[in-house]
PDB file of C-alpha atoms in Angstrom:
ATOM      1  CA  THR A 139      -5.277 -12.623  -9.848  1.00 55.00           C
ATOM      2  CA  ALA A 140      -4.134 -15.505 -10.727  1.00 54.00           C
ATOM      3  CA  ASN A 141      -2.052 -17.824  -8.792  1.00 60.00           C
ATOM      4  CA  ASP A 142       1.254 -17.561 -11.544  1.00 67.00           C
ATOM      5  CA  GLU A 143       0.051 -14.085 -12.390  1.00 88.00           C
ATOM      6  CA  LYS A 144       2.781 -11.153 -10.345  1.00 96.00           C
ATOM      7  CA  LEU A 145       0.861  -9.216  -8.107  1.00 98.00           C
ATOM      8  CA  ASN A 146       0.335  -5.951  -8.361  1.00 98.00           C
ATOM      9  CA  VAL A 147       1.775  -3.702  -5.265  1.00 98.00           C
ATOM     10  CA  LEU A 148       1.131  -0.374  -5.171  1.00 98.00           C
ATOM     11  CA  TYR A 149       2.507   2.478  -3.024  1.00 98.00           C
ATOM     12  CA  LEU A 150       0.292   5.937  -3.513  1.00 97.00           C
ATOM     13  CA  GLY A 151       0.805   9.125  -1.216  1.00 94.00           C
ATOM     14  CA  GLY A 152       3.473  11.452  -0.022  1.00 93.00           C
ATOM     15  CA  LEU A 153       6.852  10.128  -1.310  1.00 95.00           C
ATOM     16  CA  MET A 154       8.513  10.775   2.555  1.00 94.00           C
ATOM     17  CA  GLU A 155      10.893   8.818   4.329  1.00 94.00           C
ATOM     18  CA  GLU A 156       8.638   8.751   7.274  1.00 94.00           C
ATOM     19  CA  LYS A 157       6.353   6.852   5.191  1.00 94.00           C
ATOM     20  CA  GLY A 158       8.349   4.388   4.279  1.00 96.00           C
ATOM     21  CA  ILE A 159       8.903   4.842   0.355  1.00 97.00           C
ATOM     22  CA  LEU A 160      12.611   3.782   0.588  1.00 97.00           C
ATOM     23  CA  GLU A 161      11.875   0.510   2.066  1.00 97.00           C
ATOM     24  CA  PHE A 162       9.637   0.011  -0.947  1.00 98.00           C
ATOM     25  CA  ILE A 163      12.091   1.308  -3.414  1.00 98.00           C
ATOM     26  CA  ALA A 164      14.243  -0.980  -1.879  1.00 97.00           C
ATOM     27  CA  ALA A 165      12.042  -4.068  -1.795  1.00 98.00           C
ATOM     28  CA  SER A 166      11.590  -3.272  -5.717  1.00 98.00           C
ATOM     29  CA  GLU A 167      15.157  -3.486  -6.345  1.00 97.00           C
ATOM     30  CA  HIS A 168      15.754  -6.703  -4.979  1.00 96.00           C
ATOM     31  CA  THR A 169      13.211  -8.776  -6.220  1.00 97.00           C
ATOM     32  CA  ASN A 170      11.349  -9.105  -9.910  1.00 95.00           C
ATOM     33  CA  GLU A 171       8.391 -11.493  -8.238  1.00 97.00           C
ATOM     34  CA  PHE A 172       6.023  -8.462  -7.999  1.00 98.00           C
ATOM     35  CA  ASN A 173       4.691  -5.003 -10.692  1.00 98.00           C
ATOM     36  CA  PHE A 174       5.420  -2.489  -8.139  1.00 98.00           C
ATOM     37  CA  VAL A 175       4.019   0.742  -8.789  1.00 98.00           C
ATOM     38  CA  VAL A 176       4.305   4.384  -7.157  1.00 98.00           C
ATOM     39  CA  CYS A 177       2.256   7.519  -7.402  1.00 98.00           C
ATOM     40  CA  GLY A 178       2.526  10.930  -5.172  1.00 96.00           C
ATOM     41  CA  GLY A 179       5.199  13.659  -5.392  1.00 94.00           C
ATOM     42  CA  GLY A 180       8.287  14.260  -2.851  1.00 93.00           C
ATOM     43  CA  GLY A 181      11.421  16.107  -2.044  1.00 93.00           C
ATOM     44  CA  LYS A 182      14.472  15.894  -4.946  1.00 95.00           C
ATOM     45  CA  GLY A 183      16.623  12.757  -3.286  1.00 95.00           C
ATOM     46  CA  VAL A 184      13.378  10.454  -2.615  1.00 96.00           C
ATOM     47  CA  MET A 185      12.406  11.469  -6.009  1.00 96.00           C
ATOM     48  CA  GLU A 186      15.853  10.629  -7.859  1.00 96.00           C
ATOM     49  CA  LYS A 187      15.735   7.446  -6.172  1.00 96.00           C
ATOM     50  CA  LEU A 188      12.904   6.510  -7.820  1.00 96.00           C
ATOM     51  CA  VAL A 189      13.693   7.603 -11.123  1.00 95.00           C
ATOM     52  CA  ILE A 190      16.606   5.254 -11.009  1.00 96.00           C
ATOM     53  CA  ALA A 191      14.231   2.193  -9.617  1.00 97.00           C
ATOM     54  CA  GLU A 192      12.242   2.977 -12.868  1.00 97.00           C
ATOM     55  CA  LYS A 193      15.247   3.034 -15.465  1.00 97.00           C
ATOM     56  CA  ASN A 194      16.240  -0.077 -13.594  1.00 96.00           C
ATOM     57  CA  GLY A 195      12.886  -1.496 -14.266  1.00 97.00           C
ATOM     58  CA  SER A 196      12.349  -2.313 -10.532  1.00 96.00           C
ATOM     59  CA  LEU A 197       9.312  -0.438 -10.671  1.00 98.00           C
ATOM     60  CA  SER A 198       6.782   1.781 -12.490  1.00 98.00           C
ATOM     61  CA  PHE A 199       6.910   5.488 -11.485  1.00 97.00           C
ATOM     62  CA  ARG A 200       3.484   7.144 -12.539  1.00 96.00           C
ATOM     63  CA  GLY A 201       3.842  10.722 -10.471  1.00 95.00           C
ATOM     64  CA  MET A 202       0.890  12.692  -8.711  1.00 95.00           C
ATOM     65  CA  THR A 203      -2.356  10.263  -9.510  1.00 96.00           C
ATOM     66  CA  LEU A 204      -5.777  11.972  -9.150  1.00 95.00           C
ATOM     67  CA  GLY A 205      -9.234  11.555  -9.763  1.00 95.00           C
ATOM     68  CA  ILE A 206      -9.894   9.011 -12.486  1.00 96.00           C
ATOM     69  CA  LYS A 207      -6.666   7.741 -12.899  1.00 96.00           C
ATOM     70  CA  LYS A 208      -6.389   7.700  -8.748  1.00 97.00           C
ATOM     71  CA  ALA A 209      -9.119   5.268  -8.680  1.00 96.00           C
ATOM     72  CA  LYS A 210      -8.239   3.183 -11.864  1.00 97.00           C
ATOM     73  CA  VAL A 211      -4.876   2.599  -9.895  1.00 98.00           C
ATOM     74  CA  PHE A 212      -6.566   1.390  -6.752  1.00 98.00           C
ATOM     75  CA  LEU A 213      -8.714  -0.789  -8.644  1.00 97.00           C
ATOM     76  CA  GLU A 214      -5.385  -2.383 -10.907  1.00 97.00           C
ATOM     77  CA  SER A 215      -3.908  -2.963  -7.694  1.00 98.00           C
ATOM     78  CA  ASP A 216      -3.709  -6.132  -5.575  1.00 98.00           C
ATOM     79  CA  ILE A 217      -1.814  -4.956  -2.484  1.00 98.00           C
ATOM     80  CA  PHE A 218      -1.331  -1.182  -0.837  1.00 98.00           C
ATOM     81  CA  ILE A 219       1.500  -0.325   1.037  1.00 98.00           C
ATOM     82  CA  GLN A 220       1.577   2.491   3.686  1.00 95.00           C
ATOM     83  CA  GLN A 221       5.180   0.988   6.164  1.00 95.00           C
ATOM     84  CA  THR A 222       4.575   4.495   7.615  1.00 92.00           C
ATOM     85  CA  ARG A 223       6.074   5.938  10.847  1.00 92.00           C
ATOM     86  CA  TYR A 224       5.616   9.237  10.134  1.00 89.00           C
ATOM     87  CA  PRO A 225       4.306  10.808  13.907  1.00 88.00           C
ATOM     88  CA  THR A 226       0.926  12.640  12.937  1.00 87.00           C
ATOM     89  CA  GLU A 227       0.146   9.939  10.878  1.00 83.00           C
ATOM     90  CA  GLY A 228      -3.535   9.122  12.012  1.00 81.00           C
ATOM     91  CA  VAL A 229      -5.797   7.387  10.056  1.00 82.00           C
ATOM     92  CA  PRO A 230      -4.376   7.730   5.948  1.00 86.00           C
ATOM     93  CA  LEU A 231      -7.393   8.694   4.023  1.00 91.00           C
ATOM     94  CA  ALA A 232      -5.028   6.474   0.919  1.00 94.00           C
ATOM     95  CA  ILE A 233      -5.967   3.312   3.716  1.00 96.00           C
ATOM     96  CA  ILE A 234      -9.450   3.497   3.477  1.00 96.00           C
ATOM     97  CA  GLU A 235      -9.429   4.296  -0.646  1.00 96.00           C
ATOM     98  CA  ALA A 236      -7.183   0.908  -1.177  1.00 98.00           C
ATOM     99  CA  MET A 237      -9.970  -1.084   1.168  1.00 97.00           C
ATOM    100  CA  ALA A 238     -12.814   0.683  -0.782  1.00 97.00           C
ATOM    101  CA  ALA A 239     -11.083  -0.797  -4.375  1.00 98.00           C
ATOM    102  CA  GLY A 240     -10.663  -4.506  -2.400  1.00 98.00           C
ATOM    103  CA  CYS A 241      -6.535  -3.860  -2.165  1.00 98.00           C
ATOM    104  CA  ALA A 242      -5.033  -6.007   0.436  1.00 98.00           C
ATOM    105  CA  ILE A 243      -3.425  -3.541   3.266  1.00 98.00           C
ATOM    106  CA  VAL A 244       0.487  -4.379   4.002  1.00 98.00           C
ATOM    107  CA  THR A 245       0.957  -1.652   6.896  1.00 96.00           C
ATOM    108  CA  THR A 246       2.591  -0.889  10.315  1.00 95.00           C
ATOM    109  CA  HIS A 247       1.230  -0.890  13.966  1.00 94.00           C
ATOM    110  CA  HIS A 248       1.543   2.967  14.053  1.00 94.00           C
ATOM    111  CA  ASN A 249      -0.993   5.069  15.940  1.00 94.00           C
ATOM    112  CA  GLY A 250      -4.983   4.756  14.384  1.00 91.00           C
ATOM    113  CA  ILE A 251      -3.883   2.073  11.775  1.00 94.00           C
ATOM    114  CA  PRO A 252      -4.528  -0.981  13.374  1.00 95.00           C
ATOM    115  CA  GLU A 253      -8.031   0.518  14.447  1.00 94.00           C
ATOM    116  CA  THR A 254      -8.565   2.002  10.732  1.00 95.00           C
ATOM    117  CA  VAL A 255      -7.999  -2.042   8.765  1.00 96.00           C
ATOM    118  CA  GLY A 256      -9.596  -3.937  11.276  1.00 95.00           C
ATOM    119  CA  LYS A 257      -8.805  -7.222   9.874  1.00 94.00           C
ATOM    120  CA  ALA A 258      -7.986  -5.949   6.302  1.00 95.00           C
ATOM    121  CA  ALA A 259      -4.223  -5.562   7.389  1.00 97.00           C
ATOM    122  CA  LEU A 260      -0.873  -7.858   7.194  1.00 98.00           C
ATOM    123  CA  PHE A 261       0.767  -6.339   9.880  1.00 97.00           C
ATOM    124  CA  ILE A 262       5.133  -5.649   9.339  1.00 97.00           C
ATOM    125  CA  GLU A 263       8.350  -3.656  10.433  1.00 96.00           C
ATOM    126  CA  LYS A 264       8.459  -0.397  10.366  1.00 95.00           C
ATOM    127  CA  GLU A 265      11.705   1.087   8.808  1.00 95.00           C
ATOM    128  CA  SER A 266      12.521  -2.884   7.128  1.00 97.00           C
ATOM    129  CA  SER A 267      12.364  -3.513   3.482  1.00 97.00           C
ATOM    130  CA  GLU A 268      13.257  -7.103   4.248  1.00 97.00           C
ATOM    131  CA  SER A 269       9.710  -7.222   6.578  1.00 97.00           C
ATOM    132  CA  LEU A 270       7.860  -5.623   3.428  1.00 98.00           C
ATOM    133  CA  LEU A 271       9.493  -8.221   1.210  1.00 98.00           C
ATOM    134  CA  ALA A 272       8.304 -10.879   3.654  1.00 98.00           C
ATOM    135  CA  GLY A 273       4.930  -9.708   3.924  1.00 98.00           C
ATOM    136  CA  LEU A 274       4.355  -9.313   0.185  1.00 98.00           C
ATOM    137  CA  ARG A 275       5.494 -13.095  -0.369  1.00 98.00           C
ATOM    138  CA  ILE A 276       3.414 -14.036   2.119  1.00 98.00           C
ATOM    139  CA  LEU A 277       0.802 -13.272   0.602  1.00 98.00           C
ATOM    140  CA  LYS A 278       2.062 -14.964  -3.190  1.00 98.00           C
ATOM    141  CA  GLU A 279       2.504 -17.937  -1.236  1.00 97.00           C
ATOM    142  CA  ASP A 280      -1.247 -17.976   0.167  1.00 97.00           C
ATOM    143  CA  ARG A 281      -3.687 -16.819  -2.278  1.00 97.00           C
ATOM    144  CA  GLU A 282      -6.556 -17.820   0.159  1.00 98.00           C
ATOM    145  CA  LYS A 283      -5.175 -15.213   2.797  1.00 98.00           C
ATOM    146  CA  LEU A 284      -4.967 -12.332  -0.441  1.00 98.00           C
ATOM    147  CA  ALA A 285      -8.295 -12.966  -1.085  1.00 98.00           C
ATOM    148  CA  GLU A 286      -9.327 -12.822   2.826  1.00 98.00           C
ATOM    149  CA  LEU A 287      -7.847  -9.429   2.940  1.00 98.00           C
ATOM    150  CA  LYS A 288      -8.957  -8.059   0.162  1.00 98.00           C
ATOM    151  CA  LYS A 289     -12.628  -9.429   0.909  1.00 98.00           C
ATOM    152  CA  ALA A 290     -12.184  -7.843   4.498  1.00 98.00           C
ATOM    153  CA  SER A 291     -10.705  -4.132   3.223  1.00 98.00           C
ATOM    154  CA  ILE A 292     -14.036  -3.815   1.258  1.00 97.00           C
ATOM    155  CA  LYS A 293     -16.425  -4.816   4.316  1.00 97.00           C
ATOM    156  CA  GLN A 294     -13.821  -2.674   6.597  1.00 96.00           C
ATOM    157  CA  SER A 295     -14.041   0.047   4.147  1.00 96.00           C
ATOM    158  CA  LEU A 296     -17.886   0.393   4.482  1.00 94.00           C
ATOM    159  CA  LEU A 297     -17.134   1.807   8.109  1.00 93.00           C
ATOM    160  CA  TYR A 298     -15.701   5.312   6.475  1.00 89.00           C
ATOM    161  CA  THR A 299     -18.844   6.065   4.544  1.00 83.00           C
ATOM    162  CA  PHE A 300     -20.573   9.172   4.597  1.00 80.00           C
ATOM    163  CA  GLU A 301     -24.078   7.490   5.874  1.00 86.00           C
ATOM    164  CA  GLU A 302     -21.652   5.887   8.517  1.00 80.00           C
ATOM    165  CA  PHE A 303     -20.360   8.980   8.864  1.00 75.00           C
ATOM    166  CA  GLU A 304     -23.323  10.700   9.546  1.00 82.00           C
ATOM    167  CA  LEU A 305     -25.058   7.853  12.188  1.00 81.00           C
ATOM    168  CA  ASN A 306     -22.302   8.160  14.114  1.00 77.00           C
ATOM    169  CA  ILE A 307     -22.031  11.825  14.815  1.00 75.00           C
TER     170      ILE A 307
END
């Protein structure tokens, strides 16, 4: 992504309040500096908020995204957001998928996430759209840091290959 282009910011997963979707929506409604994309499914209340945000031009909502479409949306994204506080969130598969696609990760210090992402993430506060926007703006302004995180993501994702799993079993 060139410095003057808008960064593509992705939320993909269960559209649950505990996973940070409301903060993502709020961030999208407070700036037009980024292209916000949401993929997934959720409850009625969250879905209604997403429809309104999309109608207002704040974000693009793509619904459930699987297979080739899912791979494509990861590859089109610069930054993957997982601002979770979900109690039983351990090692989110979506983070590993995003790292394998070369996305910079913006996430929270929660359960197994710091160990999963290693140096491939920028950490933000839970339950704060302001912290999310501040993190995104850091990466918007410092494209070298963004490139470093993307490179670190791919490297970190190699720890989660089938071959690596077999070696460690």
